[in-house]
Each structure stands twice: as C-alpha cells, then as structure tokens.
C-alpha cells in the first residue's frame, strides 16, 4: 500500500479497518469499511482500493456509481495512467457495448503511458469478444443451432471452454440457458466446468430439474435445492480446519493448500458425501502428499483416494497448456 494521505479521523479509521480486513482476506468487510471512508471523504487512495475490489468481485452497480461522479470525465481520466488502467478494467464490467469501445479508443488516442495502453487494449479485446458472443448467443434460436454451437465449443480445450463460458454468463439468461443445459447434459465435460455452470444458474435463481453425470456416476439434480459450494458444511469445515492447522505450523503452505481445497470442492460439488465426506481426512491425505506429515491417522479409503485422483486428473486437464 502507498502512504495514507490525510483524512478526517473517522474516514482514516475506516480506511485502517479496511486494510486490516484485506490482510485477513475479509473482502466484504473491507468493502464496507472503504465505502464508509469514501462517503466521509472522497480520498483518491480509498477510491483506488474500492475500484480494485469492485473489479475483483464483478460489482457492476457499485463500479458504475463510482465512475459516474462528475469529475471523472474522459479528459480527467486520461491524465492519470493509474486511473486510465482502472477505468479500462472497469468498463467491460460496467457497460460492454459499442459505446464503451468508442470510449476506450478515445482514451487510447489521448494517453502516452504504455502500461495504461496495455490495459486499454485488454479491455478493448474483452468488450469486442463479449459483443461477438452476444451475437452468437442471440442466433441460437433453434435446438439444432444450440446443439451445433455446444459441440463446436466442446471441441476446444477445457480451459478455452471455461474462458468462453465467462463471456456467455454475461449474456441474457433466457438466451444462454438452452446452451448451458446442453453442456450440462454432456457426459464427458469436466465436473469442474459443469459445476461452474451450476453455480451461475443457482446464483441467478433459475430452477432446473436435470439428470447429471457426476464423476462418471448418474445423478439427479434440482438446482433450487442447492446452494453455492462456499456455503456448504463441507467447505466451511474444510477451510476452518486448514486455517487452524497452519496457524499452528508453517503458514507458508496455507495458501497453496486452501487453493487446492477450493478446486477439489468445486470438482466434488454437490455430492460430497458420495466422494470425500470428511474434509479432515482430505487435509490429512493432502499433507501426506505434500510431504508435510509422515504419519497421519484417518487418511482416505481406497475408494476415496480414487476420487481424490479423479479431482487431480480433472485439474490437470483443465489447466494444461
């Protein structure tokens, strides 16, 4: 963080609370404190931190409100490389339209910073890609077109599929839902990707009653009975025991293990009881794999080890070059 500029006491206190929350990965608290600070004093430092968090968590409405303040004209933004970069990252979230593209081109023509130009070019590419995907989704007016588009998408690498889905999610739900259903029905698509689709559907409140191939096992799912994986008991217990374990040992590996647990939790979702029901056993086995422990009790059964390896295989396929 840069040096804190002078602020009224209350605004400064909120800012310091926000920084403390960020250091502890309490992002919602950090946003709350930064918003309180900025409401008391329109400090540029607080503005920057808020924009970064809004971008990270895709908060369209809040981003738009910040940038709609009178002082943020294109001329004003173009005078600062940092503001230009932040605006370039914000605009695809706020308003992915042809008008937004024109704004980015205008900014690019009026600045000299190579760093800001890089961000502008990224934003231009993002918005252009999204506009193209919107046109593609709007053209899926028959079952045959949906099936053809789904098959063409599935011919790409898994990472490309997931990247394309991030754009599809930004189109209208009533237009993209037939495609998402077709992808969920594919037996060979990675569980991780199908569960990413499920989360999009759940978060948007759409109710689906579907057959579902979960790690090669036929299942049935009703999305209105599901909640995001981060709200499940498996996930909440798992993150707690991982944090507790590393608070007593070497915190160096905590982030790495938490990241792996997050990825496995997405692969196993939503049938944790049928895979690895106890996150403590998952942690014990992972510690053995990492060489952080040599003698652990309650490690996985042979069947659970197979599920653990299935998760590892999925992640290897997803992130391979």
CSV table of C-alpha atoms in Angstrom, one decimal, residues 47-166:
chain,number,residue,atom,x,y,z
A,47,UNK,CA,-11.3,5.3,-4.4
A,48,UNK,CA,-8.5,3.2,-5.9
A,49,UNK,CA,-8.9,0.4,-3.4
A,50,UNK,CA,-12.6,0.4,-3.8
A,51,UNK,CA,-12.4,0.1,-7.6
A,52,UNK,CA,-9.9,-2.7,-7.4
A,53,UNK,CA,-12.3,-4.7,-5.1
A,54,UNK,CA,-15.3,-3.9,-7.2
A,55,UNK,CA,-13.5,-5.2,-10.2
A,56,UNK,CA,-12.3,-8.3,-8.4
A,57,UNK,CA,-15.9,-9.2,-7.3
A,58,UNK,CA,-17.6,-8.0,-10.5
A,59,UNK,CA,-19.8,-5.4,-8.8
A,60,UNK,CA,-21.3,-3.7,-11.7
A,61,UNK,CA,-23.7,-1.3,-10.0
A,62,UNK,CA,-21.1,-0.1,-7.4
A,63,UNK,CA,-18.4,0.4,-10.1
A,64,UNK,CA,-20.8,2.5,-12.3
A,65,UNK,CA,-21.8,4.7,-9.4
A,66,UNK,CA,-18.1,5.5,-8.6
A,67,UNK,CA,-17.2,6.3,-12.1
A,68,UNK,CA,-20.3,8.4,-12.8
A,69,UNK,CA,-19.1,11.1,-10.4
A,70,UNK,CA,-18.8,14.4,-12.2
A,71,UNK,CA,-15.1,14.7,-12.0
A,72,UNK,CA,-14.4,11.5,-13.9
A,73,UNK,CA,-14.6,12.8,-17.5
A,74,UNK,CA,-12.5,11.1,-20.2
A,75,UNK,CA,-10.2,14.1,-20.2
A,76,UNK,CA,-9.6,13.8,-16.5
A,77,UNK,CA,-9.1,10.0,-16.5
A,78,UNK,CA,-6.6,10.3,-19.4
A,79,UNK,CA,-4.3,12.5,-17.3
A,80,UNK,CA,-3.5,9.6,-15.0
A,81,UNK,CA,-2.0,6.3,-16.0
A,82,UNK,CA,-3.4,4.6,-12.9
A,83,UNK,CA,-6.9,6.0,-13.4
A,84,UNK,CA,-6.8,5.0,-17.1
A,85,UNK,CA,-5.8,1.4,-16.2
A,86,UNK,CA,-8.6,1.2,-13.6
A,87,UNK,CA,-11.2,2.6,-15.9
A,88,UNK,CA,-10.1,0.2,-18.7
A,89,UNK,CA,-10.6,-2.8,-16.3
A,90,UNK,CA,-13.9,-1.4,-15.1
A,91,UNK,CA,-15.6,-0.6,-18.3
A,92,UNK,CA,-16.1,-4.2,-19.6
A,93,UNK,CA,-17.9,-4.9,-16.3
A,94,UNK,CA,-20.0,-1.7,-16.3
A,95,UNK,CA,-21.1,-1.4,-19.9
A,96,UNK,CA,-19.9,-3.9,-22.5
A,97,UNK,CA,-21.3,-2.0,-25.5
A,98,UNK,CA,-20.2,-0.4,-28.8
A,99,UNK,CA,-20.3,3.0,-27.0
A,100,UNK,CA,-17.8,1.6,-24.4
A,101,UNK,CA,-15.5,0.6,-27.2
A,102,UNK,CA,-15.5,4.1,-28.6
A,103,UNK,CA,-14.6,5.5,-25.1
A,104,UNK,CA,-11.7,3.1,-24.9
A,105,UNK,CA,-10.4,4.1,-28.3
A,106,UNK,CA,-10.7,7.8,-27.4
A,107,UNK,CA,-8.7,7.2,-24.2
A,108,UNK,CA,-6.0,5.2,-26.0
A,109,UNK,CA,-5.6,8.0,-28.5
A,110,UNK,CA,-5.1,10.6,-25.7
A,111,UNK,CA,-2.6,8.9,-23.4
A,112,UNK,CA,1.1,8.1,-23.6
A,113,UNK,CA,1.5,5.5,-20.8
A,114,UNK,CA,2.5,2.1,-22.1
A,115,UNK,CA,1.1,0.4,-19.0
A,116,UNK,CA,-2.3,2.1,-19.4
A,117,UNK,CA,-2.3,1.3,-23.1
A,118,UNK,CA,-1.8,-2.3,-22.3
A,119,UNK,CA,-4.9,-2.3,-20.0
A,120,UNK,CA,-6.9,-0.4,-22.6
A,121,UNK,CA,-6.0,-3.0,-25.3
A,122,UNK,CA,-7.1,-5.8,-22.9
A,123,UNK,CA,-10.4,-4.0,-22.2
A,124,UNK,CA,-11.0,-3.4,-26.0
A,125,UNK,CA,-10.4,-7.1,-26.6
A,126,UNK,CA,-12.7,-8.1,-23.8
A,127,UNK,CA,-15.6,-5.9,-24.9
A,128,UNK,CA,-15.2,-6.9,-28.6
A,129,UNK,CA,-15.2,-10.6,-27.6
A,130,UNK,CA,-18.3,-10.1,-25.4
A,131,UNK,CA,-20.2,-8.3,-28.2
A,132,UNK,CA,-19.3,-11.2,-30.5
A,133,UNK,CA,-20.5,-13.8,-28.0
A,134,UNK,CA,-23.8,-11.9,-27.5
A,135,UNK,CA,-24.4,-12.0,-31.3
A,136,UNK,CA,-23.6,-15.8,-31.3
A,137,UNK,CA,-26.0,-16.5,-28.4
A,138,UNK,CA,-28.8,-14.4,-29.9
A,139,UNK,CA,-28.5,-16.5,-33.0
A,140,UNK,CA,-29.2,-19.8,-31.1
A,141,UNK,CA,-32.9,-19.8,-32.0
A,142,UNK,CA,-33.4,-23.5,-32.6
A,143,UNK,CA,-32.4,-26.7,-30.9
A,144,UNK,CA,-30.3,-27.6,-33.8
A,145,UNK,CA,-28.3,-24.4,-33.6
A,146,UNK,CA,-27.8,-24.8,-29.9
A,147,UNK,CA,-26.6,-28.4,-30.3
A,148,UNK,CA,-24.2,-27.4,-33.1
A,149,UNK,CA,-22.8,-24.5,-31.1
A,150,UNK,CA,-22.3,-26.7,-28.0
A,151,UNK,CA,-20.4,-29.3,-30.0
A,152,UNK,CA,-18.2,-26.7,-31.6
A,153,UNK,CA,-17.5,-25.3,-28.1
A,154,UNK,CA,-16.7,-28.8,-26.7
A,155,UNK,CA,-14.1,-29.3,-29.4
A,156,UNK,CA,-12.0,-26.6,-27.8
A,157,UNK,CA,-9.6,-27.2,-24.8
A,158,UNK,CA,-11.2,-27.3,-21.4
A,159,UNK,CA,-9.6,-24.0,-20.4
A,160,UNK,CA,-10.9,-22.4,-23.6
A,161,UNK,CA,-14.4,-23.7,-22.8
A,162,UNK,CA,-14.3,-22.2,-19.3
A,163,UNK,CA,-13.0,-18.9,-20.6
A,164,UNK,CA,-15.8,-18.8,-23.2
A,165,UNK,CA,-18.3,-19.5,-20.5
A,166,UNK,CA,-17.2,-16.4,-18.6
